[in-house]
mmCIF file of C-alpha atoms in Angstrom:
data_model
loop_
_atom_site.group_PDB
_atom_site.id
_atom_site.type_symbol
_atom_site.label_atom_id
_atom_site.label_comp_id
_atom_site.label_asym_id
_atom_site.label_seq_id
_atom_site.Cartn_x
_atom_site.Cartn_y
_atom_site.Cartn_z
ATOM 1 C CA MET V 26 -35.395 44.815 -58.355
ATOM 2 C CA ALA V 27 -34.588 48.344 -57.196
ATOM 3 C CA ASN V 28 -32.987 50.860 -59.544
ATOM 4 C CA PHE V 29 -29.975 52.563 -57.965
ATOM 5 C CA PRO V 30 -29.548 56.161 -59.205
ATOM 6 C CA SER V 31 -26.092 57.007 -60.463
ATOM 7 C CA SER V 32 -24.320 59.880 -62.210
ATOM 8 C CA ARG V 33 -21.767 57.597 -63.840
ATOM 9 C CA SER V 34 -21.333 56.721 -67.506
ATOM 10 C CA PRO V 35 -24.194 55.458 -69.711
ATOM 11 C CA HIS V 36 -23.197 51.964 -68.608
ATOM 12 C CA SER V 37 -23.825 52.813 -64.946
ATOM 13 C CA ALA V 38 -27.109 50.917 -64.930
ATOM 14 C CA LEU V 39 -25.075 47.740 -65.200
ATOM 15 C CA SER V 40 -22.443 48.870 -62.684
ATOM 16 C CA ALA V 41 -22.411 47.957 -58.996
ATOM 17 C CA PRO V 42 -23.924 50.756 -56.857
ATOM 18 C CA SER V 43 -21.882 52.521 -54.215
ATOM 19 C CA ARG V 44 -22.162 51.169 -50.676
ATOM 20 C CA ARG V 45 -23.849 54.360 -49.454
ATOM 21 C CA THR V 46 -26.438 54.232 -52.254
ATOM 22 C CA PHE V 47 -27.145 50.560 -51.620
ATOM 23 C CA LEU V 48 -27.636 51.008 -47.874
ATOM 24 C CA HIS V 49 -29.860 54.053 -48.390
ATOM 25 C CA THR V 50 -32.055 52.334 -50.967
ATOM 26 C CA ALA V 51 -32.307 49.128 -48.947
ATOM 27 C CA ALA V 52 -33.296 51.038 -45.827
ATOM 28 C CA VAL V 53 -35.979 53.013 -47.663
ATOM 29 C CA ALA V 54 -37.356 49.975 -49.463
ATOM 30 C CA GLY V 55 -37.343 47.546 -46.563
ATOM 31 C CA GLY V 56 -37.502 49.767 -43.515
ATOM 32 C CA GLY V 57 -34.266 48.372 -42.132
ATOM 33 C CA LEU V 58 -31.168 46.391 -42.905
ATOM 34 C CA LEU V 59 -29.617 43.512 -41.003
ATOM 35 C CA ILE V 60 -25.944 42.856 -41.616
ATOM 36 C CA GLY V 61 -24.545 39.594 -40.256
ATOM 37 C CA PHE V 62 -21.059 38.165 -40.094
ATOM 38 C CA ALA V 63 -19.545 34.842 -39.182
ATOM 39 C CA MET V 64 -16.283 33.828 -37.598
ATOM 40 C CA PRO V 65 -15.357 30.485 -39.135
ATOM 41 C CA SER V 66 -14.244 27.845 -36.680
ATOM 42 C CA GLY V 67 -10.987 27.595 -38.582
ATOM 43 C CA MET V 68 -10.047 31.011 -37.206
ATOM 44 C CA LYS V 69 -9.298 29.350 -33.894
ATOM 45 C CA ARG V 70 -6.125 28.067 -35.497
ATOM 46 C CA LEU V 71 -5.052 31.619 -36.291
ATOM 47 C CA ALA V 72 -2.727 31.845 -33.298
ATOM 48 C CA ALA V 73 -0.824 28.765 -34.406
ATOM 49 C CA GLN V 74 -0.460 30.129 -37.930
ATOM 50 C CA GLU V 75 0.789 33.577 -36.982
ATOM 51 C CA PRO V 76 4.575 33.935 -36.592
ATOM 52 C CA GLY V 77 5.561 34.244 -32.958
ATOM 53 C CA ALA V 78 2.030 33.519 -31.773
ATOM 54 C CA LYS V 79 3.105 30.788 -29.386
ATOM 55 C CA LYS V 80 3.049 32.168 -25.866
ATOM 56 C CA GLY V 81 4.085 31.035 -22.431
ATOM 57 C CA LEU V 82 1.783 30.309 -19.540
ATOM 58 C CA PRO V 83 -0.774 32.961 -18.528
ATOM 59 C CA LYS V 84 -0.358 35.142 -15.447
ATOM 60 C CA ALA V 85 -2.443 33.201 -12.971
ATOM 61 C CA ASN V 86 -2.925 36.144 -10.584
ATOM 62 C CA ALA V 87 -4.723 38.041 -13.364
ATOM 63 C CA PHE V 88 -7.414 35.365 -13.503
ATOM 64 C CA VAL V 89 -7.834 33.958 -9.998
ATOM 65 C CA ARG V 90 -7.592 35.206 -6.414
ATOM 66 C CA ILE V 91 -7.806 33.053 -3.308
ATOM 67 C CA ALA V 92 -8.723 34.856 -0.085
ATOM 68 C CA PRO V 93 -7.665 33.756 3.418
ATOM 69 C CA ASP V 94 -11.254 32.618 4.063
ATOM 70 C CA GLY V 95 -11.035 30.245 1.105
ATOM 71 C CA THR V 96 -13.194 32.293 -1.268
ATOM 72 C CA ILE V 97 -12.023 31.945 -4.862
ATOM 73 C CA THR V 98 -12.693 34.811 -7.272
ATOM 74 C CA VAL V 99 -12.327 34.154 -10.984
ATOM 75 C CA SER V 100 -11.973 37.001 -13.493
ATOM 76 C CA ILE V 101 -13.533 36.178 -16.838
ATOM 77 C CA SER V 102 -11.921 37.792 -19.839
ATOM 78 C CA HIS V 103 -15.081 37.753 -21.973
ATOM 79 C CA SER V 104 -18.536 39.253 -21.475
ATOM 80 C CA GLU V 105 -21.282 37.102 -20.022
ATOM 81 C CA MET V 106 -24.221 37.687 -22.353
ATOM 82 C CA GLY V 107 -26.414 34.734 -21.474
ATOM 83 C CA GLN V 108 -24.158 32.089 -23.022
ATOM 84 C CA GLY V 109 -23.149 30.702 -19.637
ATOM 85 C CA ILE V 110 -19.439 31.513 -19.528
ATOM 86 C CA TRP V 111 -19.843 32.932 -16.005
ATOM 87 C CA THR V 112 -19.939 29.240 -15.068
ATOM 88 C CA THR V 113 -18.052 27.599 -17.937
ATOM 89 C CA LEU V 114 -14.723 29.379 -17.452
ATOM 90 C CA PRO V 115 -14.560 28.784 -13.671
ATOM 91 C CA MET V 116 -15.348 25.124 -14.401
ATOM 92 C CA LEU V 117 -12.348 24.914 -16.721
ATOM 93 C CA LEU V 118 -10.151 26.527 -14.085
ATOM 94 C CA ASN V 119 -11.410 24.329 -11.266
ATOM 95 C CA GLU V 120 -10.968 21.159 -13.277
ATOM 96 C CA GLU V 121 -7.257 21.637 -12.609
ATOM 97 C CA LEU V 122 -7.383 23.596 -9.345
ATOM 98 C CA GLY V 123 -9.515 21.153 -7.386
ATOM 99 C CA ALA V 124 -11.254 23.678 -5.134
ATOM 100 C CA ASP V 125 -14.642 23.556 -3.433
ATOM 101 C CA TRP V 126 -17.157 24.681 -6.090
ATOM 102 C CA SER V 127 -19.362 26.321 -3.455
ATOM 103 C CA ARG V 128 -16.574 28.831 -2.647
ATOM 104 C CA PHE V 129 -16.413 30.355 -6.140
ATOM 105 C CA LYS V 130 -17.234 33.932 -7.075
ATOM 106 C CA VAL V 131 -16.945 35.541 -10.492
ATOM 107 C CA GLU V 132 -16.235 39.017 -11.826
ATOM 108 C CA HIS V 133 -15.703 40.516 -15.264
ATOM 109 C CA ALA V 134 -12.049 41.251 -15.920
ATOM 110 C CA PRO V 135 -10.965 44.852 -16.488
ATOM 111 C CA ALA V 136 -9.505 45.992 -19.784
ATOM 112 C CA GLY V 137 -5.954 44.706 -20.137
ATOM 113 C CA ALA V 138 -3.524 42.871 -22.384
ATOM 114 C CA ASP V 139 -3.593 39.799 -20.142
ATOM 115 C CA TYR V 140 -7.201 39.217 -21.180
ATOM 116 C CA ALA V 141 -6.746 39.447 -24.952
ATOM 117 C CA HIS V 142 -8.500 36.768 -26.995
ATOM 118 C CA THR V 143 -6.074 33.869 -27.424
ATOM 119 C CA ALA V 144 -6.751 33.665 -31.169
ATOM 120 C CA PHE V 145 -7.688 37.184 -32.255
ATOM 121 C CA GLY V 146 -5.260 39.166 -30.094
ATOM 122 C CA MET V 147 -7.783 41.659 -28.720
ATOM 123 C CA GLN V 148 -10.084 41.631 -25.710
ATOM 124 C CA MET V 149 -13.428 40.675 -27.215
ATOM 125 C CA THR V 150 -16.467 38.433 -27.036
ATOM 126 C CA GLY V 151 -18.094 37.063 -30.161
ATOM 127 C CA GLY V 152 -18.408 34.341 -32.752
ATOM 128 C CA SER V 153 -19.175 31.655 -30.154
ATOM 129 C CA SER V 154 -15.438 31.633 -29.512
ATOM 130 C CA THR V 155 -15.115 31.998 -25.741
ATOM 131 C CA THR V 156 -15.071 28.371 -24.646
ATOM 132 C CA TRP V 157 -12.754 26.924 -27.277
ATOM 133 C CA SER V 158 -10.380 29.887 -27.108
ATOM 134 C CA GLU V 159 -10.110 29.680 -23.303
ATOM 135 C CA PHE V 160 -10.179 25.891 -23.005
ATOM 136 C CA ASP V 161 -6.424 25.652 -22.408
ATOM 137 C CA ARG V 162 -5.753 29.012 -20.761
ATOM 138 C CA TYR V 163 -8.189 28.685 -17.869
ATOM 139 C CA ARG V 164 -7.128 25.103 -17.205
ATOM 140 C CA GLN V 165 -3.514 26.277 -17.182
ATOM 141 C CA VAL V 166 -4.388 28.962 -14.628
ATOM 142 C CA GLY V 167 -5.991 26.345 -12.405
ATOM 143 C CA ALA V 168 -2.979 24.060 -12.746
ATOM 144 C CA ILE V 169 -0.562 26.891 -11.914
ATOM 145 C CA ALA V 170 -2.535 27.849 -8.807
ATOM 146 C CA ARG V 171 -2.754 24.231 -7.651
ATOM 147 C CA THR V 172 0.980 23.722 -8.194
ATOM 148 C CA LEU V 173 1.830 26.780 -6.084
ATOM 149 C CA LEU V 174 -0.568 25.830 -3.300
ATOM 150 C CA VAL V 175 0.830 22.311 -3.123
ATOM 151 C CA ALA V 176 4.383 23.680 -3.165
ATOM 152 C CA ALA V 177 3.548 26.010 -0.269
ATOM 153 C CA ALA V 178 2.078 23.162 1.775
ATOM 154 C CA ALA V 179 4.985 20.831 1.008
ATOM 155 C CA LYS V 180 7.460 23.520 2.012
ATOM 156 C CA ARG V 181 5.701 24.065 5.318
ATOM 157 C CA TRP V 182 5.632 20.337 6.049
ATOM 158 C CA GLY V 183 9.118 19.646 4.702
ATOM 159 C CA VAL V 184 7.924 16.995 2.268
ATOM 160 C CA ALA V 185 8.047 16.485 -1.491
ATOM 161 C CA PRO V 186 5.212 18.151 -3.440
ATOM 162 C CA GLU V 187 4.670 14.878 -5.294
ATOM 163 C CA SER V 188 3.631 13.263 -2.015
ATOM 164 C CA CYS V 189 0.718 15.689 -1.595
ATOM 165 C CA ARG V 190 -2.713 15.661 -3.166
ATOM 166 C CA VAL V 191 -5.589 18.128 -3.498
ATOM 167 C CA GLU V 192 -9.186 17.473 -2.587
ATOM 168 C CA LYS V 193 -12.002 20.067 -2.565
ATOM 169 C CA GLY V 194 -9.826 23.026 -1.666
ATOM 170 C CA VAL V 195 -7.532 21.194 0.739
ATOM 171 C CA VAL V 196 -3.933 20.024 0.307
ATOM 172 C CA ILE V 197 -3.402 16.662 1.981
ATOM 173 C CA HIS V 198 -0.314 14.734 3.029
ATOM 174 C CA GLY V 199 -1.062 11.660 5.085
ATOM 175 C CA GLU V 200 -2.988 12.934 8.098
ATOM 176 C CA LYS V 201 -1.936 16.533 7.537
ATOM 177 C CA LYS V 202 -4.324 18.980 5.873
ATOM 178 C CA LEU V 203 -4.176 22.652 4.919
ATOM 179 C CA ALA V 204 -6.979 24.600 3.254
ATOM 180 C CA PHE V 205 -6.251 26.732 0.193
ATOM 181 C CA GLY V 206 -7.048 29.893 2.162
ATOM 182 C CA GLU V 207 -4.375 29.062 4.724
ATOM 183 C CA LEU V 208 -1.792 28.680 1.974
ATOM 184 C CA ALA V 209 -2.771 31.523 -0.340
ATOM 185 C CA THR V 210 -0.299 34.112 0.948
ATOM 186 C CA GLU V 211 2.655 31.713 0.935
ATOM 187 C CA ALA V 212 1.731 30.361 -2.480
ATOM 188 C CA ALA V 213 1.534 33.857 -3.969
ATOM 189 C CA ALA V 214 5.130 34.516 -2.877
ATOM 190 C CA LEU V 215 6.504 31.507 -4.771
ATOM 191 C CA PRO V 216 7.798 31.757 -8.362
ATOM 192 C CA PRO V 217 5.293 30.367 -10.881
ATOM 193 C CA PRO V 218 6.149 27.097 -12.630
ATOM 194 C CA ALA V 219 7.680 27.251 -16.111
ATOM 195 C CA GLU V 220 5.250 24.602 -17.313
ATOM 196 C CA VAL V 221 2.318 22.564 -16.068
ATOM 197 C CA LYS V 222 0.829 19.260 -17.128
ATOM 198 C CA LEU V 223 -2.931 19.259 -17.629
ATOM 199 C CA LYS V 224 -5.194 16.360 -16.733
ATOM 200 C CA ASP V 225 -5.934 13.666 -19.260
ATOM 201 C CA LYS V 226 -9.500 13.813 -20.538
ATOM 202 C CA LYS V 227 -10.275 10.524 -18.793
ATOM 203 C CA ALA V 228 -9.530 12.125 -15.432
ATOM 204 C CA TRP V 229 -11.941 15.060 -15.806
ATOM 205 C CA THR V 230 -14.431 15.419 -12.968
ATOM 206 C CA LEU V 231 -16.078 18.752 -13.862
ATOM 207 C CA ILE V 232 -15.839 19.317 -17.608
ATOM 208 C CA GLY V 233 -18.891 17.865 -19.293
ATOM 209 C CA LYS V 234 -20.725 17.386 -15.999
ATOM 210 C CA PRO V 235 -23.848 19.286 -14.857
ATOM 211 C CA VAL V 236 -23.243 21.966 -12.202
ATOM 212 C CA LYS V 237 -25.274 24.806 -10.756
ATOM 213 C CA ARG V 238 -24.693 28.041 -12.670
ATOM 214 C CA LEU V 239 -22.847 30.622 -10.606
ATOM 215 C CA ASP V 240 -24.913 33.537 -11.943
ATOM 216 C CA THR V 241 -28.338 32.069 -11.145
ATOM 217 C CA PRO V 242 -28.711 33.715 -7.704
ATOM 218 C CA GLU V 243 -27.958 37.243 -8.976
ATOM 219 C CA LYS V 244 -30.256 36.830 -11.961
ATOM 220 C CA SER V 245 -33.003 35.530 -9.679
ATOM 221 C CA ASN V 246 -32.824 38.088 -6.869
ATOM 222 C CA GLY V 247 -32.391 41.170 -9.067
ATOM 223 C CA LYS V 248 -28.787 41.967 -8.090
ATOM 224 C CA ALA V 249 -27.420 41.363 -11.589
ATOM 225 C CA VAL V 250 -26.514 44.612 -13.385
ATOM 226 C CA PHE V 251 -27.240 44.776 -17.105
ATOM 227 C CA GLY V 252 -26.490 47.480 -19.643
ATOM 228 C CA LEU V 253 -30.062 48.710 -19.355
ATOM 229 C CA ASP V 254 -29.499 49.338 -15.637
ATOM 230 C CA ILE V 255 -26.670 51.817 -16.141
ATOM 231 C CA LYS V 256 -27.699 55.398 -15.413
ATOM 232 C CA LEU V 257 -25.114 58.174 -15.779
ATOM 233 C CA PRO V 258 -25.472 61.955 -15.317
ATOM 234 C CA GLY V 259 -26.487 63.538 -18.616
ATOM 235 C CA LEU V 260 -26.865 60.158 -20.302
ATOM 236 C CA LEU V 261 -28.649 60.395 -23.657
ATOM 237 C CA THR V 262 -30.362 57.494 -25.366
ATOM 238 C CA ALA V 263 -30.178 57.204 -29.147
#
């Protein structure tokens, strides 16, 4: 057991060392020090325990964009670090949206309050918390987008939204069909719904099913940009 030098009272040998002394001695003795931390799963209930933590629906346009050509771009509020959320979060969103999976693109979200962790209140990635913390939010975004797209189609056709259905990026009413891209502009101009109803677990078609990862092509052809790839003028490496 290491002796930690101290200038305290004669009883200092039995006293706890200062943090600085402990770290210094440990580093010298072992050549390094690994400090770990854990985020208990119970922390995911933090939002429900905090006063005023209950929030309304997310701003769908902060998380998903639908282009006229039908391309769907999803902004992920956490960092993809090999854990697969580049695919997981779009899957959650599309479970409710009902778009063509082959039309999806993904990008990291910018810094902003809309992307704060749903439990911890800050924009962060860690503690294996991404999927459970975003499980409702990204499905809500998909449901909001689907609701607006259906409303836009129903308005154009002069029918009730309830009489329409969505299938692989297309809104259908009888023999009539409109692709998401054709409706995107009109849908964006409509007021968002005050609430949405999410699918029952028994109706899931994507969650829990195997799909091709959306980041595989970039990681295979060398287009993916990692921290190691960043080169800035005057950049120093410590």
